[in-house]
mmCIF file of C-alpha atoms in Angstrom:
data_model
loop_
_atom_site.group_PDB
_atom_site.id
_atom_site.type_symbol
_atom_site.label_atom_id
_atom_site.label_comp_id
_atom_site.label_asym_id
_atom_site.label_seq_id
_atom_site.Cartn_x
_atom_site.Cartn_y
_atom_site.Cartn_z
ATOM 1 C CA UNK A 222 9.217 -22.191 -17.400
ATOM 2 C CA UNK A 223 9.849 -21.026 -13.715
ATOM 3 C CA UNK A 224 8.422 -17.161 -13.223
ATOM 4 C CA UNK A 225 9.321 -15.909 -9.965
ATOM 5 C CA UNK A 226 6.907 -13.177 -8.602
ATOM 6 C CA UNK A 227 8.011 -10.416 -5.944
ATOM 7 C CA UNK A 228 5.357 -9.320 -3.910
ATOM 8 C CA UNK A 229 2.363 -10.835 -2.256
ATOM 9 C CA UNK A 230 -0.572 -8.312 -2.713
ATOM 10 C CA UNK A 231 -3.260 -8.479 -5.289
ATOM 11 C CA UNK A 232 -1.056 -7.606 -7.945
ATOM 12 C CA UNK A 233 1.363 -10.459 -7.394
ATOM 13 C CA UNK A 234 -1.300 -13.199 -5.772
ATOM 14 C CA UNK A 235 -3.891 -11.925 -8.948
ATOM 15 C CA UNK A 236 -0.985 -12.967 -11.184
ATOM 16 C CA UNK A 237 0.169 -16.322 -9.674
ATOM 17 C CA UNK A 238 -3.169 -17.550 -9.576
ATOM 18 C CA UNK A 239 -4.656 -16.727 -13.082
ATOM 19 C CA UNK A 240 -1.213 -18.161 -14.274
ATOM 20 C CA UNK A 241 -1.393 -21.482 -12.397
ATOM 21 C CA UNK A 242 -4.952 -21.599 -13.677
ATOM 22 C CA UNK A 243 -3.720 -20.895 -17.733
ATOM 23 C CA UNK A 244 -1.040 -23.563 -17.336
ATOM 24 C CA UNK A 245 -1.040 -25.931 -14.838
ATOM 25 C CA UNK A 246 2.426 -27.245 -15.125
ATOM 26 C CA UNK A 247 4.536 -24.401 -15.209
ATOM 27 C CA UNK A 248 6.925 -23.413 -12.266
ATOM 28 C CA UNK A 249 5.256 -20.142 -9.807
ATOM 29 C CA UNK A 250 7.638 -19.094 -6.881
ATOM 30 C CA UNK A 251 5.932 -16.015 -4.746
ATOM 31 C CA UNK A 252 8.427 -14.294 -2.649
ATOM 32 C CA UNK A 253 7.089 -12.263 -0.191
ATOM 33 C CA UNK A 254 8.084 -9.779 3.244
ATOM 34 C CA UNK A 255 4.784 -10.549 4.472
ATOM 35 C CA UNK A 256 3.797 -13.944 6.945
ATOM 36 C CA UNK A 257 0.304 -13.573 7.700
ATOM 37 C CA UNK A 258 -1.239 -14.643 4.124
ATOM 38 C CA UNK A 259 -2.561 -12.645 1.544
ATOM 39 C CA UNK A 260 -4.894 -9.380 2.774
ATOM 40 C CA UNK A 261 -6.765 -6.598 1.237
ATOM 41 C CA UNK A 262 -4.732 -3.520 2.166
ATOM 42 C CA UNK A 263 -7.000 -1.061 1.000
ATOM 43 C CA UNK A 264 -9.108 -2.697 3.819
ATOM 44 C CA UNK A 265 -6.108 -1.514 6.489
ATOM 45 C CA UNK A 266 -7.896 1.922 7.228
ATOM 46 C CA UNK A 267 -10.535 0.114 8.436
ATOM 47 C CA UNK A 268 -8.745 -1.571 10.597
ATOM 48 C CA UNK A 269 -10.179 -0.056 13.935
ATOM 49 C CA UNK A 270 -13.564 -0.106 13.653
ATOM 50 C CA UNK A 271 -13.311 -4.214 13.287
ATOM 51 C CA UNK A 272 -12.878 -6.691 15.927
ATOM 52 C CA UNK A 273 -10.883 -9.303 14.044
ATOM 53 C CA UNK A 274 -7.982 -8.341 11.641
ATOM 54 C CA UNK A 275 -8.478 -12.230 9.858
ATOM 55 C CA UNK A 276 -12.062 -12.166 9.820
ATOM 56 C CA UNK A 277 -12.461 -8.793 8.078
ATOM 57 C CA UNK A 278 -8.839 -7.943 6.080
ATOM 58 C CA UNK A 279 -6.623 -11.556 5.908
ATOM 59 C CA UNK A 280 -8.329 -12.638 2.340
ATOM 60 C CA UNK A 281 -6.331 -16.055 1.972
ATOM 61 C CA UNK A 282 -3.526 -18.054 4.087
ATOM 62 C CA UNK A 283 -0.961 -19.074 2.302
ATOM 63 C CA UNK A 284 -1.100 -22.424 2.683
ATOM 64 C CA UNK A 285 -4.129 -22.226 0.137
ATOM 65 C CA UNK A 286 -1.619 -20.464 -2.178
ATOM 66 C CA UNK A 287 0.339 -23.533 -1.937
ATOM 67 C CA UNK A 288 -2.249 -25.514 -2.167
ATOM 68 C CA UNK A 289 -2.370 -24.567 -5.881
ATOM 69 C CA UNK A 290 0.623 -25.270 -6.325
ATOM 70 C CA UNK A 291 2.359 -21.708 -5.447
ATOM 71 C CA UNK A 292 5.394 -21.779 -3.859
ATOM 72 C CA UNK A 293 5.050 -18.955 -1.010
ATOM 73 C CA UNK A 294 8.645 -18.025 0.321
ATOM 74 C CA UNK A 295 6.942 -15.696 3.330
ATOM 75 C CA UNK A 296 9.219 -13.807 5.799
ATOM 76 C CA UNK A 297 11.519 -13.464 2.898
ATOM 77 C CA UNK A 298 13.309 -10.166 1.176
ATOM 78 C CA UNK A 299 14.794 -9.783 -1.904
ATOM 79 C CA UNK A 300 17.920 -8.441 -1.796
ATOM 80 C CA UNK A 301 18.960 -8.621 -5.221
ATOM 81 C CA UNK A 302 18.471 -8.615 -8.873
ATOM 82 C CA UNK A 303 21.089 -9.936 -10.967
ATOM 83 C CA UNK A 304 19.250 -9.434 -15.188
ATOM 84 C CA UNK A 305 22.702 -10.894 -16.699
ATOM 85 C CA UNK A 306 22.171 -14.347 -14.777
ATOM 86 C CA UNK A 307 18.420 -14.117 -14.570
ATOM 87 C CA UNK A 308 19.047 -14.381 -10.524
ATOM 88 C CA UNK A 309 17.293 -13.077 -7.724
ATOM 89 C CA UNK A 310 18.898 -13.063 -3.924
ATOM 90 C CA UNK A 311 16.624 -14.143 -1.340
ATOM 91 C CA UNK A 312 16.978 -13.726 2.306
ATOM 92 C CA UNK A 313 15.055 -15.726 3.945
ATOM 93 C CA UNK A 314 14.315 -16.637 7.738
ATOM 94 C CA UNK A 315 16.095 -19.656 7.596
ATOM 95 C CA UNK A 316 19.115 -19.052 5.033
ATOM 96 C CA UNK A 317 20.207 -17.158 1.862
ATOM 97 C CA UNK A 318 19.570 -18.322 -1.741
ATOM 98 C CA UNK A 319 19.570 -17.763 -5.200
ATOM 99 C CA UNK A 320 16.445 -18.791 -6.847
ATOM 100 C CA UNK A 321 16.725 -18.687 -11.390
ATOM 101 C CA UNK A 322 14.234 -17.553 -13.345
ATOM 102 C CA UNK A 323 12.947 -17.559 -16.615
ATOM 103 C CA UNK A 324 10.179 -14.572 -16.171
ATOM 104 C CA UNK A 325 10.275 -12.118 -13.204
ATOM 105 C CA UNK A 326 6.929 -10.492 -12.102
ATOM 106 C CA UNK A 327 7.847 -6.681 -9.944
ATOM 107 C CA UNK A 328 4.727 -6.729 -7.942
ATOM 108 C CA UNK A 329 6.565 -5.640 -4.374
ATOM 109 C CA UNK A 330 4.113 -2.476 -4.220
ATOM 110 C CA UNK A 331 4.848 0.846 -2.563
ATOM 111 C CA UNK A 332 5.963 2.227 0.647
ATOM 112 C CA UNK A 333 4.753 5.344 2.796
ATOM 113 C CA UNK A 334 6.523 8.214 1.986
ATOM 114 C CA UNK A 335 7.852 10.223 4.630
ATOM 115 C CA UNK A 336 8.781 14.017 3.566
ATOM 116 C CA UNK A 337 12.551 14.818 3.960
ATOM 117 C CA UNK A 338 11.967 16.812 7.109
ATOM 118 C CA UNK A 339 9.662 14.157 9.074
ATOM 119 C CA UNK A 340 12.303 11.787 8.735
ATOM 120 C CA UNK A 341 14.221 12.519 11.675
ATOM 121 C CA UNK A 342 11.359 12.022 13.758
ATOM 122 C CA UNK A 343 10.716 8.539 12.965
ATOM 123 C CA UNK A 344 10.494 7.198 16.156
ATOM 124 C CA UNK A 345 8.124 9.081 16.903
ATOM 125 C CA UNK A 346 5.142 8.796 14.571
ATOM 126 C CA UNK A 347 3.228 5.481 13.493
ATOM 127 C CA UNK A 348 2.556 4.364 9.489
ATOM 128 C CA UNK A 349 0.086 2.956 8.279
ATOM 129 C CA UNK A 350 1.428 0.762 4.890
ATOM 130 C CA UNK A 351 1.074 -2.799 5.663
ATOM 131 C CA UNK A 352 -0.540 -5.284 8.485
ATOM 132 C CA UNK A 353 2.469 -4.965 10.141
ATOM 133 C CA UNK A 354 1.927 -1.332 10.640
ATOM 134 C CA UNK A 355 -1.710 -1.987 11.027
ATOM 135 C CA UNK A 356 -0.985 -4.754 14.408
ATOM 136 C CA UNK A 357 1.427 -2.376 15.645
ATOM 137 C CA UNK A 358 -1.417 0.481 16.191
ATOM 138 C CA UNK A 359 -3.682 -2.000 17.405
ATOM 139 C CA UNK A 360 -1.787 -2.930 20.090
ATOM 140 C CA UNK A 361 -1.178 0.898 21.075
ATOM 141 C CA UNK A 362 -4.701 1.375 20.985
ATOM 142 C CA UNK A 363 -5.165 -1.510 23.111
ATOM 143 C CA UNK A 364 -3.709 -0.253 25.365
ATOM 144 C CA UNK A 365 -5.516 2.951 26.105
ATOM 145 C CA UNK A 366 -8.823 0.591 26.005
ATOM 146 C CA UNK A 367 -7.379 -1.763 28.560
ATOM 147 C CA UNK A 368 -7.118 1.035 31.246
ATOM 148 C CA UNK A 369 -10.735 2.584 30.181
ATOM 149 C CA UNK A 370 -9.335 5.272 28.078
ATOM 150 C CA UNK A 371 -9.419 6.376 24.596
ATOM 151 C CA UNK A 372 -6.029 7.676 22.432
ATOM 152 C CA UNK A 373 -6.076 11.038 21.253
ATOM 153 C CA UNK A 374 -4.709 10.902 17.492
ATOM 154 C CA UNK A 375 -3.046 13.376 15.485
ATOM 155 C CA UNK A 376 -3.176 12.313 11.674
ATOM 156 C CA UNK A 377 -0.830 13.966 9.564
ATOM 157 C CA UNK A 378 -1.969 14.254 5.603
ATOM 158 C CA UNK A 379 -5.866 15.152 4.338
ATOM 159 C CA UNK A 380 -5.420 13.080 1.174
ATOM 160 C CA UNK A 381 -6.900 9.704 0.474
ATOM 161 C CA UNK A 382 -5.797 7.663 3.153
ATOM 162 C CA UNK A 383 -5.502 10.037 5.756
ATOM 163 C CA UNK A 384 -8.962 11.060 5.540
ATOM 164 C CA UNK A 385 -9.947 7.341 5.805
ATOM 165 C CA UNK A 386 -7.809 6.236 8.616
ATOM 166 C CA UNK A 387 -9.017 9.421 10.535
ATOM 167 C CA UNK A 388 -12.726 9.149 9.988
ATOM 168 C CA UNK A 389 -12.654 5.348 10.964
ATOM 169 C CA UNK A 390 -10.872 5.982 14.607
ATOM 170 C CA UNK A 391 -13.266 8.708 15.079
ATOM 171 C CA UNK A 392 -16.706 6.460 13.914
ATOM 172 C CA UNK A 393 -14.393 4.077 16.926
ATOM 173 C CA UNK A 394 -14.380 6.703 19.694
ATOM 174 C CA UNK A 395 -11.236 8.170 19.324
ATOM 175 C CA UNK A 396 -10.880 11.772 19.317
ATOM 176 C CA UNK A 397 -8.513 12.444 16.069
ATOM 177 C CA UNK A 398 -6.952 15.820 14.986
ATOM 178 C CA UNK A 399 -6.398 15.770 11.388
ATOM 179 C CA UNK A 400 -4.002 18.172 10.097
ATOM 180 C CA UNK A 401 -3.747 18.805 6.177
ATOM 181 C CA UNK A 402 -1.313 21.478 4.077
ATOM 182 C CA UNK A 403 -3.673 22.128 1.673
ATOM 183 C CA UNK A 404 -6.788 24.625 1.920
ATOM 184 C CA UNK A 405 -9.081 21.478 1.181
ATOM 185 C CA UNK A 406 -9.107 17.871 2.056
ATOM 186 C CA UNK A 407 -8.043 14.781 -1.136
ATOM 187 C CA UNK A 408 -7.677 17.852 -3.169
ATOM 188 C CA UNK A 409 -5.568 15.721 -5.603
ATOM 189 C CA UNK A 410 -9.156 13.394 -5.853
ATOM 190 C CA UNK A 411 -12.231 15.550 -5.140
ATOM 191 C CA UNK A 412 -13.768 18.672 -6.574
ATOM 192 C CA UNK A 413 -14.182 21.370 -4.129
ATOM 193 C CA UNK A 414 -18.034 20.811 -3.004
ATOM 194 C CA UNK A 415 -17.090 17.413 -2.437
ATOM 195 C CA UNK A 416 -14.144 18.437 -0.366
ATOM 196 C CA UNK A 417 -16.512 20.477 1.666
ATOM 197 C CA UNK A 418 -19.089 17.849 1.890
ATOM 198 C CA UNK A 419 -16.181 15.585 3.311
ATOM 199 C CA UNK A 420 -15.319 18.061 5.602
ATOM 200 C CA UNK A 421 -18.647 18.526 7.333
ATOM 201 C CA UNK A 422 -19.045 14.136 7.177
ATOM 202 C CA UNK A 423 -15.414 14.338 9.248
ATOM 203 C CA UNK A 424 -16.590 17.125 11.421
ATOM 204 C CA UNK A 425 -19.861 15.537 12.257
ATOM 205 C CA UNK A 426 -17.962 11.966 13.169
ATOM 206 C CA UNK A 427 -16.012 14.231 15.771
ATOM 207 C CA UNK A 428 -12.733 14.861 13.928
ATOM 208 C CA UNK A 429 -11.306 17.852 14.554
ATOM 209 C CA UNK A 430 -9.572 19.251 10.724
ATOM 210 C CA UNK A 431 -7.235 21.528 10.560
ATOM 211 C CA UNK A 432 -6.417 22.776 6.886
ATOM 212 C CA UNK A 433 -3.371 25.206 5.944
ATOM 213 C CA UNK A 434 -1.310 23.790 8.682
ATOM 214 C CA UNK A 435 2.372 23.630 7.718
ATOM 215 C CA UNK A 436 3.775 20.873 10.197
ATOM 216 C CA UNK A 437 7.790 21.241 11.226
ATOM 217 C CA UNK A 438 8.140 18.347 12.989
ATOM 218 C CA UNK A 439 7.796 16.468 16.327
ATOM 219 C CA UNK A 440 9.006 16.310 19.809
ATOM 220 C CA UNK A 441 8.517 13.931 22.803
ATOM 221 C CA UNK A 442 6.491 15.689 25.722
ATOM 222 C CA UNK A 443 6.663 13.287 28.419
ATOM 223 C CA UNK A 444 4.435 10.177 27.236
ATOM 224 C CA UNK A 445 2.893 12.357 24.741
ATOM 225 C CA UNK A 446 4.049 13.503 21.257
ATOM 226 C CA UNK A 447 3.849 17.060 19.844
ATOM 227 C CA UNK A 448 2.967 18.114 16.489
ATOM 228 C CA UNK A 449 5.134 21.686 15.880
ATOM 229 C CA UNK A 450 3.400 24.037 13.671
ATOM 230 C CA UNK A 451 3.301 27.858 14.530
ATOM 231 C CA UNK A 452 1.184 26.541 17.909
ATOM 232 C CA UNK A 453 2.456 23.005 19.191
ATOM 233 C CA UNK A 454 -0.247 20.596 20.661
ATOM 234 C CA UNK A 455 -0.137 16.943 22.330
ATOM 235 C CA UNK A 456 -1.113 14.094 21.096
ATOM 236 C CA UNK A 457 -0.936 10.281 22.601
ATOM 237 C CA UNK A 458 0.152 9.323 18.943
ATOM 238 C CA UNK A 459 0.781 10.532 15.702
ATOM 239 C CA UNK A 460 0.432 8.445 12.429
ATOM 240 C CA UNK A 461 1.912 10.264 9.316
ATOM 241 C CA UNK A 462 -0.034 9.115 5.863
ATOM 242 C CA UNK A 463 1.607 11.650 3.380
ATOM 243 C CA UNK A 464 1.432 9.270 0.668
ATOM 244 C CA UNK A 465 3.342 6.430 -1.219
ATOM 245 C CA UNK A 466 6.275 5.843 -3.089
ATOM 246 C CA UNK A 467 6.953 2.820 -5.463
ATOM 247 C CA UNK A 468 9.157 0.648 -4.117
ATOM 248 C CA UNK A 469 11.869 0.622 -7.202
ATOM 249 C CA UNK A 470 15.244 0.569 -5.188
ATOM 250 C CA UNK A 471 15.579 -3.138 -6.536
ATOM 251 C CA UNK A 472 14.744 -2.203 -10.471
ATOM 252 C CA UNK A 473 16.899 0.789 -9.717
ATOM 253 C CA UNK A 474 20.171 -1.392 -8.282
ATOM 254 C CA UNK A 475 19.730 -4.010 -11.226
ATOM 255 C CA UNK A 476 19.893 -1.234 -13.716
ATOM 256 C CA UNK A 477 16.041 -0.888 -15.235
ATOM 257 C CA UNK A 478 15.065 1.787 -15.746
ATOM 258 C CA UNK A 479 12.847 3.974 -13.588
ATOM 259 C CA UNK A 480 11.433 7.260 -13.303
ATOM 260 C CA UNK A 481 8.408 7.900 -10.310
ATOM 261 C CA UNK A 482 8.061 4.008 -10.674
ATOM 262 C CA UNK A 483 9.638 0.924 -12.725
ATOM 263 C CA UNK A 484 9.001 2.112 -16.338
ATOM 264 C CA UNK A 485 7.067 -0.349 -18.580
ATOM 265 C CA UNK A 486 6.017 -0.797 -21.815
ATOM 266 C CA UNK A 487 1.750 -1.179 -22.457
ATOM 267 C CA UNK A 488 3.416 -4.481 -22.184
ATOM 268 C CA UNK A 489 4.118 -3.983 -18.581
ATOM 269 C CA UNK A 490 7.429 -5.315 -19.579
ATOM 270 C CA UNK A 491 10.708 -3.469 -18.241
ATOM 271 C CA UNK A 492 13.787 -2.499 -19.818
ATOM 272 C CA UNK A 493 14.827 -6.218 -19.387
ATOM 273 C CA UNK A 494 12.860 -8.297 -21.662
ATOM 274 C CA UNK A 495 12.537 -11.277 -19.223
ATOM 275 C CA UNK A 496 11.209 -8.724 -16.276
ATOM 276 C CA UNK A 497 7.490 -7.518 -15.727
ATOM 277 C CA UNK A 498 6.220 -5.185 -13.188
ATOM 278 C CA UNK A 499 2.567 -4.528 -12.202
ATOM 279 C CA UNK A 500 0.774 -2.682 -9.895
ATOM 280 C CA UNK A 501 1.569 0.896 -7.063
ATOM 281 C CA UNK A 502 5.439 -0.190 -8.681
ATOM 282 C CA UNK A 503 5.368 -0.298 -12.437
ATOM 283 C CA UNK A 504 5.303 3.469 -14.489
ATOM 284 C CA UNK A 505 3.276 3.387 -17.989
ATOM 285 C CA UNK A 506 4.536 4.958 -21.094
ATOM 286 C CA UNK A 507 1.947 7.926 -20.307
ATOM 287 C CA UNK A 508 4.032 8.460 -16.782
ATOM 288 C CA UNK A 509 0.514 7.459 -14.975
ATOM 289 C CA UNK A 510 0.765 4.956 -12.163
ATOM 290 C CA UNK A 511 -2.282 2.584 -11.543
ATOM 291 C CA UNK A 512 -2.424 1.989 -7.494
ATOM 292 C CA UNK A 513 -6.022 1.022 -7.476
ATOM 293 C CA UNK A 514 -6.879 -2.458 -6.812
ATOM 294 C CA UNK A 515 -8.954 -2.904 -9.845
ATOM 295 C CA UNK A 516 -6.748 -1.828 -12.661
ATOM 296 C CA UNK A 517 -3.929 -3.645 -10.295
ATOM 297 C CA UNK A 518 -6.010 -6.698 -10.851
ATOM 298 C CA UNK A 519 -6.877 -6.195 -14.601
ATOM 299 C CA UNK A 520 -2.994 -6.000 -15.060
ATOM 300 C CA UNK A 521 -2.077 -8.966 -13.074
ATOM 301 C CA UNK A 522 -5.344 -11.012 -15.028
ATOM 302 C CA UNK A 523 -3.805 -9.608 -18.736
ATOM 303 C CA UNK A 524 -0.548 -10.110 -17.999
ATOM 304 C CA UNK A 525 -0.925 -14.204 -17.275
ATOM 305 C CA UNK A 526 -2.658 -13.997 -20.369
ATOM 306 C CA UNK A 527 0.077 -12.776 -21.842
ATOM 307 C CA UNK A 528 2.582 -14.601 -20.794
ATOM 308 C CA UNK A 529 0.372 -17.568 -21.223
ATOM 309 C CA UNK A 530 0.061 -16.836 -24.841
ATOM 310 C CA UNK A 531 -3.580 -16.125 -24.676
ATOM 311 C CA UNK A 532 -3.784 -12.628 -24.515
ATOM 312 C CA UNK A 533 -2.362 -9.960 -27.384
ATOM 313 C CA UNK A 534 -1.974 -6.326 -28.409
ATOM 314 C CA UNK A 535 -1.417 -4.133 -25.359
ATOM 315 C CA UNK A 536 -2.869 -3.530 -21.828
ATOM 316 C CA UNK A 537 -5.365 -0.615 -22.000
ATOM 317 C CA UNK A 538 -6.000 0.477 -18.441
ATOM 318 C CA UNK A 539 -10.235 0.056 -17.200
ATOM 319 C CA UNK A 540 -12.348 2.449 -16.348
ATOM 320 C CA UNK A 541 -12.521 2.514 -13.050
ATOM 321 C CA UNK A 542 -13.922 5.070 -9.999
ATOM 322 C CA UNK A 543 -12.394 4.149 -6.567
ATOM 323 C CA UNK A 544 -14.255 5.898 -3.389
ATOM 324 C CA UNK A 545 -12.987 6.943 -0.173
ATOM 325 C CA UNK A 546 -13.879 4.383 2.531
ATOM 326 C CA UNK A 547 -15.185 7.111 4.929
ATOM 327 C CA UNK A 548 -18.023 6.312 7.049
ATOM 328 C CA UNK A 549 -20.784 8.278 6.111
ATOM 329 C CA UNK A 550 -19.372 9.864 2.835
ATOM 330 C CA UNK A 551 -20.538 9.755 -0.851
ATOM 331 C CA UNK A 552 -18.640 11.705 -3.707
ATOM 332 C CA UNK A 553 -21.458 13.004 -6.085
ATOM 333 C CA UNK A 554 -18.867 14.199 -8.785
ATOM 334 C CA UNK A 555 -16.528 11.669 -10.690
ATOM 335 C CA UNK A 556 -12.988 11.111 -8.497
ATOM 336 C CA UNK A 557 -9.825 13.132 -10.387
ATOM 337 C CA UNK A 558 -7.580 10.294 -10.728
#
């Protein structure tokens, strides 16, 4: 048995290691964009307020994936799924190859969606989706602190991750200018007191919110970059955290089927019976997608049980409350996810 798994965050690495651990002999290949090991990326929003990114986000080199017996193809894409041969195309940094499989594991994640009229402004905002993105700000911030000076951020989006990525450049000395469509901030998460008690914690870290703001676009003024609603200001940078999106374009160009995400049975089994998906990527029967690391996890964990014969019947998602990582904030109602 040779199961080939796409994607190298908890989802994929939960999965390859619970399934090395249920049977030791079978055949894991991980195949993965990423080259620094495996890291937390929930823990990316926190990513400023920390001195080291391996100390405090990196979770696990690979080499101790392979040291289990995981083969790690890092640096790698795939480029193509071909169901009929059980195929996948993998470009990697060193050559192009076809790897067969018996069982394929969708684990690749999500990307940050960019709305349709952001997009061509590209170059001129930041991301925050990966530790990629993550190193990229770093450095930029660097920068600033190398010549005694401090960044001033604009962060586009109030929701989850906006809120967090704001509030922990702020708690870092920043000044940060967080602009949000909606009347309240993680409307889509919090009830309105805790909205308001989230907007007084960001207030008293020193971010500046502004709600109702319906943002145009972006232009380059000089070395600075400004954000164009009905009054244009300047900022030194601009990171855009509007949300994700599955990644499905594979699923979609090998013909399974796919709605918001890769549709799955409670089986977390595609439209192809020898492909899986888990995770940000795969869409449940009731349309819900689970992109919180533990129900990610309890997928991954059921489905090498499954596949490992030792699990039956069908996943049934976990209860489960995830929190806002912003300094100084505590929910005191239930999160609406």
């Amino acid at each position: 048995m040779h199961i080939v798994i796409i994607g190298s965050g908890v989802g994929g690495v939960s999965f390859a290691e619970k399934y090395r651990a249920l049977c030791p002999d079978a055949r894991l290949t991980l195949i993965t964009r990423e080259n620094d090991g495996y890291y937390s990326r929930p823990l990316l929003s926190r990513g400023f307020s920390t001195d080291t990114i391996e100390q405090s986000i990196i979770l696990k080199p690979f080499d101790k994936l392979r040291a289990q017996s995981i083969d790690i193809i890092s640096a790698a894409e795939v480029t193509a799924i071909n169901p009929a041969e059980r195929t996948v195309a993998v470009n990697g940094p060193d050559q192009q190859t076809l790897l067969s499989y018996d069982k394929l594991i969708l684990a690749q994640g999500s990307s940050a969606f960019i709305p349709p009229p952001f997009r061509p402004y590209d170059e001129l905002f930041f991301r925050l989706n990966n530790l990629v993105d993550l190193k990229k700000l770093r450095r930029f911030r660097q920068g600033f602190l190398d010549r005694n000076r401090r960044p001033a951020w604009a962060i586009i989006g109030g929701g989850l991750i906006g809120c967090e990525v704001a509030s922990d450049l702020a708690v870092s000395g920043d000044p940060v200018t967080l602009y949000h469509a909606s009347g309240r901030l993680m409307e889509r998460q919090l009830v309105t007191e805790d909205s308001v008690s989230l907007l007084n914690v960001l207030k008293g870290s020193g971010v500046k919110v502004l709600l109702h703001q319906a943002v145009q676009g972006f232009s380059r003024e000089g070395d600075k970059v400004s954000v164009n609603t009905d009054v244009s200001a300047a900022f030194d940078a601009v990171i855009v955290a509007t949300g994700f999106k599955p990644r499905t374009e594979l699923a979609e160009q090998a013909g399974l089927e796919t709605g918001r995400g890769i549709k799955v049975n409670q089986r977390l089994q595609t439209s192809d019976e020898h492909i899986y998906a888990l995770g940000d990527v795969a869409e449940l029967p009731n349309g819900k997608l689970y992109a919180f690391i533990l129900p990610i996890r309890n997928q991954a964990l059921w489905l090498a049980g499954f596949l490992a014969g030792q699990e039956s019947g069908d996943w049934q998602p976990p209860a489960f409350n995830p929190k806002a990582k912003v300094h100084g904030f505590e929910a005191t109602h239930p999160y609406l996810f």
